[in-house]
XYZ file of C-alpha atoms in Angstrom:
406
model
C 5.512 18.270 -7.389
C 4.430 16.625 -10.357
C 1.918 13.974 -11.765
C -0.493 13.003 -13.811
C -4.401 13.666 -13.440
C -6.997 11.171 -14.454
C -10.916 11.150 -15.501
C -11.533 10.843 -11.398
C -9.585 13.616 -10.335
C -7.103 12.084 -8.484
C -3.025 11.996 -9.407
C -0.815 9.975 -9.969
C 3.035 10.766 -9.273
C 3.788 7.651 -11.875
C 2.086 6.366 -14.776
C 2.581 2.940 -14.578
C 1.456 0.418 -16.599
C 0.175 -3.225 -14.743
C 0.510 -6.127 -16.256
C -1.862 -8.527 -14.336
C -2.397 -12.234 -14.333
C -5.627 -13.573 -12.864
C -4.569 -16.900 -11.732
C -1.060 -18.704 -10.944
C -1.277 -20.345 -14.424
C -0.996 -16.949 -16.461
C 2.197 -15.638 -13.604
C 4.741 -16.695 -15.897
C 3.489 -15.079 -19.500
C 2.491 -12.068 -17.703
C 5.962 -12.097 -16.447
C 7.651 -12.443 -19.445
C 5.586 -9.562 -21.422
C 7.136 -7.412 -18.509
C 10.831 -7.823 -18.992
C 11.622 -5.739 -21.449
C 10.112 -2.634 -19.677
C 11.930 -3.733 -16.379
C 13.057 -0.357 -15.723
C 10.092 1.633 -17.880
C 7.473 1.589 -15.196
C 6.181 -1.244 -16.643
C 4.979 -4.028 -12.971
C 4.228 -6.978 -12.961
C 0.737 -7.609 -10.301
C -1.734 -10.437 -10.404
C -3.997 -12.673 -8.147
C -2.869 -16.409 -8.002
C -6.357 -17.827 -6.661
C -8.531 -20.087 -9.409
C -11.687 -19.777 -7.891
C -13.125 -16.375 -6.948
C -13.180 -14.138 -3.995
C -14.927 -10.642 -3.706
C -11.840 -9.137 -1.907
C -9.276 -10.266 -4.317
C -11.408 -8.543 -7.111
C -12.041 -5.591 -5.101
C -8.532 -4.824 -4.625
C -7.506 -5.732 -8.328
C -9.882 -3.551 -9.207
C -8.647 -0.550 -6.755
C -5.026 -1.554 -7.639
C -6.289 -1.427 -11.750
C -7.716 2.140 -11.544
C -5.120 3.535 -9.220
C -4.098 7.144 -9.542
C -0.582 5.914 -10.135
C -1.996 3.546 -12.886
C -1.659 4.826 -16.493
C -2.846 1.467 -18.670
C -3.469 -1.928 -17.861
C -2.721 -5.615 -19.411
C -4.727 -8.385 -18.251
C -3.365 -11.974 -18.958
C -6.265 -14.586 -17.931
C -5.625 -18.529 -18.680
C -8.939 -18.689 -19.668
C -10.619 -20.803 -17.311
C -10.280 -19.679 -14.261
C -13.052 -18.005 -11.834
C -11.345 -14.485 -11.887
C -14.607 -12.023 -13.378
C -11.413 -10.719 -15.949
C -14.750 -9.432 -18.293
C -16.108 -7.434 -15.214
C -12.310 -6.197 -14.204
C -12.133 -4.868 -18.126
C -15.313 -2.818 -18.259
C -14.063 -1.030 -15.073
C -11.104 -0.129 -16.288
C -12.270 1.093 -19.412
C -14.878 2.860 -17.466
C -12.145 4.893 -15.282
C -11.088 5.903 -18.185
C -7.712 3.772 -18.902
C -6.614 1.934 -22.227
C -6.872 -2.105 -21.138
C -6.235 -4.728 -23.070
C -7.105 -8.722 -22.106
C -5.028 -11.492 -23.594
C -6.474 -15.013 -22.856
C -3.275 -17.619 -23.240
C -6.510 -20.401 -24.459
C -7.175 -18.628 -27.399
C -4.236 -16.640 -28.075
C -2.298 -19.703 -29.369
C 0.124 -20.310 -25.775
C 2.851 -18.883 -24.266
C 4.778 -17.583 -27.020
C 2.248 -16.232 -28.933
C 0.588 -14.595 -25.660
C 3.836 -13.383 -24.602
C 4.438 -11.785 -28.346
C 1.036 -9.820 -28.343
C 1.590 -8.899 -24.317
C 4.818 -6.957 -25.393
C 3.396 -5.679 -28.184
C 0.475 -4.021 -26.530
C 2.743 -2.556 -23.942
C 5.021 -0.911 -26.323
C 2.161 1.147 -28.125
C 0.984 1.259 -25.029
C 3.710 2.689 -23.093
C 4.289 4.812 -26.250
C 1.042 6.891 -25.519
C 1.319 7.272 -21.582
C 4.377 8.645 -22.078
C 3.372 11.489 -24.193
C 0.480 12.512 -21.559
C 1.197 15.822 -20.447
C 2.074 16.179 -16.155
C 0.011 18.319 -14.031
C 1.032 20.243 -10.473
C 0.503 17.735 -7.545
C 0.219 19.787 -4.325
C 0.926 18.327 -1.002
C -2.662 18.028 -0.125
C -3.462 15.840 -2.870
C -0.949 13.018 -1.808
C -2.418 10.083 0.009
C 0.410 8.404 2.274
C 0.693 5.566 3.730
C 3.097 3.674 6.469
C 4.110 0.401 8.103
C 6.733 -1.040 9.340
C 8.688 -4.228 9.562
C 11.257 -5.767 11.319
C 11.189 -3.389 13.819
C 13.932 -3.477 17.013
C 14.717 -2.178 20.324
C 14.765 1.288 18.426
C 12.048 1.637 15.903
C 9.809 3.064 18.736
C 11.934 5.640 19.664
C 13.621 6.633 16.535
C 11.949 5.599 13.036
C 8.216 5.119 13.855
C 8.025 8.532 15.840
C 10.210 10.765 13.496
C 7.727 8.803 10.353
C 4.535 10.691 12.937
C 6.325 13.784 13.007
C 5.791 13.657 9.095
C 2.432 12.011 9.552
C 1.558 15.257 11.722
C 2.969 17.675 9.157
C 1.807 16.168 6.064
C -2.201 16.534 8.048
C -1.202 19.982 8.639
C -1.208 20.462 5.194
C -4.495 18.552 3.802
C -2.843 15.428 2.905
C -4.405 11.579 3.623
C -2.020 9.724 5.684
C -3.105 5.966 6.428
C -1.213 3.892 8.993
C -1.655 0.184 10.067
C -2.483 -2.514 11.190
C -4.779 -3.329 14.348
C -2.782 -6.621 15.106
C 0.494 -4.344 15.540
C -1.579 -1.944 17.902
C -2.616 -4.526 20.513
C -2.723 -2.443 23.618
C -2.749 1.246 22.176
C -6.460 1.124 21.211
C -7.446 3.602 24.163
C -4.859 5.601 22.943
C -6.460 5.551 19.345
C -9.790 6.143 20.259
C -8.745 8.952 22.621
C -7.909 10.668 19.444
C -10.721 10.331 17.747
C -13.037 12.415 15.929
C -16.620 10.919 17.015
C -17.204 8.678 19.900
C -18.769 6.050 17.710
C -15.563 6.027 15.969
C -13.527 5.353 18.869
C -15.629 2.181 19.357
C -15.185 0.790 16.350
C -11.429 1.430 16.911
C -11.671 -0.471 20.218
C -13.459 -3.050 18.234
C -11.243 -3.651 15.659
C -8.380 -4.034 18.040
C -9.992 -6.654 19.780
C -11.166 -8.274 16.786
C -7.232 -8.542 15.742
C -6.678 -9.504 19.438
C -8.912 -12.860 19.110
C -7.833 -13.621 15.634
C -4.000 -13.722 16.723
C -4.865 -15.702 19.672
C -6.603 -18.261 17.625
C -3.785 -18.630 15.750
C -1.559 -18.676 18.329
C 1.052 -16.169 17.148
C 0.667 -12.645 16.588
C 2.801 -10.093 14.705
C 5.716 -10.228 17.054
C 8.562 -12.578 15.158
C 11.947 -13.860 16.695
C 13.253 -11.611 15.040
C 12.029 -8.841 16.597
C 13.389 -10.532 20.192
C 17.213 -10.666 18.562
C 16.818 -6.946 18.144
C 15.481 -5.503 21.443
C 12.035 -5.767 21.760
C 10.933 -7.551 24.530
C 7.207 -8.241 24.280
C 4.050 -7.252 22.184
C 3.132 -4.305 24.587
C 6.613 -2.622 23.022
C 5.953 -3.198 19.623
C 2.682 -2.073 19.676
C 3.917 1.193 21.263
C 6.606 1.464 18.479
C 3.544 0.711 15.648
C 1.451 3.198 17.229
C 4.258 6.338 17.582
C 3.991 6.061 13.562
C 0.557 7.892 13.198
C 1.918 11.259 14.769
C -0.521 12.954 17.154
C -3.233 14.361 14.978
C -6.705 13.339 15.030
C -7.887 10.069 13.457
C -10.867 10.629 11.123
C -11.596 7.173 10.261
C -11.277 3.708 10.095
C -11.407 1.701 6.431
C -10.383 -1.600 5.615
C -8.754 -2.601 2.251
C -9.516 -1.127 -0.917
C -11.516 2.100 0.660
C -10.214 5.172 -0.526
C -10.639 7.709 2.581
C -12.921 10.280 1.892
C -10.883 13.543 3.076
C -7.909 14.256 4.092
C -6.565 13.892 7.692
C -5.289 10.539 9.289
C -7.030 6.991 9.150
C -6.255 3.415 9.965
C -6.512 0.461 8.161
C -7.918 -2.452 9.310
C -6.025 -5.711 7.461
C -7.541 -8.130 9.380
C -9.941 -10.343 8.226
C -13.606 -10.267 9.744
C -15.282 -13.399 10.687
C -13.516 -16.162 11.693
C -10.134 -17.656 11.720
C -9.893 -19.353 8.127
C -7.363 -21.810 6.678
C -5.446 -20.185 3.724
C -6.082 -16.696 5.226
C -2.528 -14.753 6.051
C -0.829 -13.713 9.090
C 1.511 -10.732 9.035
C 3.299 -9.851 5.606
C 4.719 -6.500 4.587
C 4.130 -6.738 1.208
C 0.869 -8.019 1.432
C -0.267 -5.045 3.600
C 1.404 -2.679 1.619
C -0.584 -3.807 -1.710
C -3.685 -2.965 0.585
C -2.595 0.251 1.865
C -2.003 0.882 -2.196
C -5.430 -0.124 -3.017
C -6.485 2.532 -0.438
C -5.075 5.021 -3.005
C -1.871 5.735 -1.373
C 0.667 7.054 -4.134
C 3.673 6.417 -1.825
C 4.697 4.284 1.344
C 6.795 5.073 4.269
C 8.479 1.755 5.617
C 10.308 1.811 8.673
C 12.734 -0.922 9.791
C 15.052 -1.921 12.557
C 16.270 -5.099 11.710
C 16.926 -4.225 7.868
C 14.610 -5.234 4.734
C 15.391 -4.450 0.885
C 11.760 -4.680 -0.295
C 9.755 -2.085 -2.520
C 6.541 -2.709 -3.738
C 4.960 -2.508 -7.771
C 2.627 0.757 -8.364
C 4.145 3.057 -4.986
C 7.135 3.669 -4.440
C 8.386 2.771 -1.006
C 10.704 4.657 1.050
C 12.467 2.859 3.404
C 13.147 4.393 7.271
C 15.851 2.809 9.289
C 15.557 2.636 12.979
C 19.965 2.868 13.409
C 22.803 3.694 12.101
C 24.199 0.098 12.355
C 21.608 -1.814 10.219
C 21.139 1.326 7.991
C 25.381 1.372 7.656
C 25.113 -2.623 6.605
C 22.296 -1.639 4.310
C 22.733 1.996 3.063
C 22.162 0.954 -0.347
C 18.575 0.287 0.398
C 17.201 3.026 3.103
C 16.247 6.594 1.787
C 16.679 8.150 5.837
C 18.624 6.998 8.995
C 16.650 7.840 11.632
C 19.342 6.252 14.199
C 21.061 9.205 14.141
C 18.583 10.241 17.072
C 20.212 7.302 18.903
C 23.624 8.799 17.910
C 22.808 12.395 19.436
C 23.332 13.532 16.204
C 19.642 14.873 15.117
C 16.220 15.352 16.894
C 13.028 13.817 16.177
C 11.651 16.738 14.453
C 14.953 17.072 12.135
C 14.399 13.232 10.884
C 10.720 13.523 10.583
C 11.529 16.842 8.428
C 14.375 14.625 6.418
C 10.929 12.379 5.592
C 8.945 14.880 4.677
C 11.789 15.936 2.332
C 11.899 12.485 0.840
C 8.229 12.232 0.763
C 8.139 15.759 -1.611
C 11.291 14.491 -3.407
C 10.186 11.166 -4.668
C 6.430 12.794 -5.110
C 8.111 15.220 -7.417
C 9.612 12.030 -9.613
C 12.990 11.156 -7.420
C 13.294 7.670 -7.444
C 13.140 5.955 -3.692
C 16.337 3.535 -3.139
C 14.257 0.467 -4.002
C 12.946 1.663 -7.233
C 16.641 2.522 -8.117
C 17.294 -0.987 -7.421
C 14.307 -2.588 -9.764
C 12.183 -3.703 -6.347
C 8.625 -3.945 -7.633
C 7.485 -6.945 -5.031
C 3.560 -7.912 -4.321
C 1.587 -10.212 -2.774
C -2.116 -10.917 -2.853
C -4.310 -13.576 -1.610
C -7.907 -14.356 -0.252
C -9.267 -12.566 2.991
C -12.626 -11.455 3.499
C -13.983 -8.242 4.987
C -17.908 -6.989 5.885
C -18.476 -3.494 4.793
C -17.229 -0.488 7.015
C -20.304 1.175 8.656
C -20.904 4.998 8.558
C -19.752 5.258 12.002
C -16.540 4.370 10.749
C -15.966 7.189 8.147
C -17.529 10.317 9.749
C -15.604 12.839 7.630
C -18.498 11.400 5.017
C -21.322 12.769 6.257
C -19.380 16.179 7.089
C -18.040 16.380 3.253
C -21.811 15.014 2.491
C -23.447 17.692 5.096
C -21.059 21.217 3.671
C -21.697 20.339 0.035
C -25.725 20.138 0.717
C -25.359 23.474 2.719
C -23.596 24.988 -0.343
């Protein structure tokens, strides 16, 4: 496999550059400075919000200096509460060219949208002459989720994707799966597996933490949708959500934005601490894949059931489906049919290998089906998370404990 190394360390396996708008009011120009590079790794991100919020800049941040992050545009109106000086210094600092345009003072749209493009050609112009670097499996950071799933997705897609899960551990890699409000009911399971027993309570916790916030809302994650295809009630789609993460150990919990620190298998938290806020999401993909991204993952593993097209700016995505029927209707979106279990036509461990496969293919430059098709989607709005405690990430004080013994 190949990729690009930056100042940190880390690689990349693209070298994207994000064009990113701090508020709603700079969407469109940063938009518009993107279209020419459409199909140049050239995406489009950005934070809608006017007034500011620590885990919106956190993860613009994260998403800014991400391995698969080469250079970075930021469009700002001008007046909005986005820190867009703060954001700038720490992208210099990780070592990236950034440029800020402010539409105010850069004479409007036009002109803004002139100077945009004209940054990202030169800038473009210089990534792509950086030289690549060998990427070995144990460098990638992975991460899953999976929506729309069906009567299937817990015996076909979400297993074969822990199958991978369990090989790509094997081999030193950072898998990350998600989310506690999908895993209602499994969090013995979880904190069966493991490392620490302090970690397995704040597992526990976090479950039930997802549990209240989903019964203060009065949904959870389980949409009609998920009823016209099979499932029958939460217990079964948290079984199916939970298959995904293989059988390893689990050496940590994080929340969006941290980067785990070691390989091996964690899970994301995406819900928000404290309490049940208006404007604060429920469920969406794309929004939880933009935080599994900001966790450092270079690629995604989506699994479906009942059929989705999306992709996501910065990873690529590569999409699992759960049967042959939906994955017939939609072939030109999915990368791997894992109905052919259901057929009799494969096992579990030949799909899960077929992953793995696609998982060293598109690390290696291959293009997933929704990057073929120009899918760069993302979504980001305001949440709010506490700090995750040390009990949380106990593979930090091991790395912290060997290195002092050295």
């Amino acid at each position: 496999m190949k990729g690009w190394e930056r100042p940190d360390g880390r690689k990349g396996i693209r070298n994207v550059i994000v064009v990113a708008y701090l508020v709603e009011c700079a969407h469109h120009v940063a938009r518009e400075i993107t279209i020419p590079w459409r199909d140049q790794d050239v995406h489009l991100i950005g934070f809608p919000g006017c007034y500011a919020n620590q885990y919106a800049y956190n993860m613009m941040e994260r998403l800014s200096t991400h391995p698969n992050v080469g250079g970075v545009v930021l469009v700002s109106l001008g007046c909005e509460g986005f820190n867009k000086r703060s954001l700038q210094r720490a992208v210099s600092a990780s070592g990236r060219p950034v440029e800020t345009l402010i539409i105010q003072g850069d004479g409007g749209t036009r002109s803004t949208i002139e100077k945009g493009r004209a940054i990202v050609e030169k800038m473009r112009a210089v990534l792509d002459e950086q030289p690549t670097v060998h990427v070995d499996l144990s460098e990638l950071v992975v991460g899953t989720i999976c929506g729309g799933s069906d009567g299937a997705s817990g015996i076909t897609a979400n297993p074969a994707v822990g199958r991978a899960f369990d090989s790509l551990v094997a081999e030193g890699a950072t898998c990350v799966f998600e989310e506690t409000g999908e895993l209602i009911g499994c969090e013995g399971h979880m904190a069966s597996r493991a490392i620490t027993v302090e970690l397995a309570d704040e597992i526990t916790r976090s479950v039930g933490k997802a549990a209240r916030y989903y019964e203060t809302l009065g949904h959870g994650s389980f949409a009609p949708g998920n009823a016209e295809g099979g499932l029958t009630t939460q217990e079964e789609k948290s079984m199916g959500a939970y298959a995904k993460s293989g059988s390893s150990q689990i050496s940590g919990l994080i929340k969006p934005g941290d980067q785990p620190p070691s390989g091996g298998l964690f899970l994301l938290d995406v819900v928000p601490d404290g309490e049940v806020r208006f404007g604060f999401p429920n469920i969406a993909d794309n929004a939880e894949i933009v935080e599994l991204i900001a966790c450092g993952c270079q690629l995604i593993i989506f699994t479906t059931g009942r059929g989705s097209v999306v992709g996501s700016a910065i990873s690529p995505v590569i999409k699992v489906c759960s049967n042959s029927d939906t994955y017939n209707r939609l072939a030109e979106d999915m990368d791997v049919n894992a109905g052919t279990v259901l057929d009799g036509t494969r096992t579990l461990d030949e799909v899960g290998k077929e992953i793995l496969d696609a998982v060293t293919f598109v690390a290696s430059g291959g293009k997933s089906r929704s990057e073929e098709l120009g899918h760069q989607e993302f979504i980001l709005t305001y949440k709010s998370f506490e700090p995750v405690g040390p009990a949380c990430l106990p593979t930090s004080r091991i790395t912290a404990h060997h290195k002092a013994a050295e």
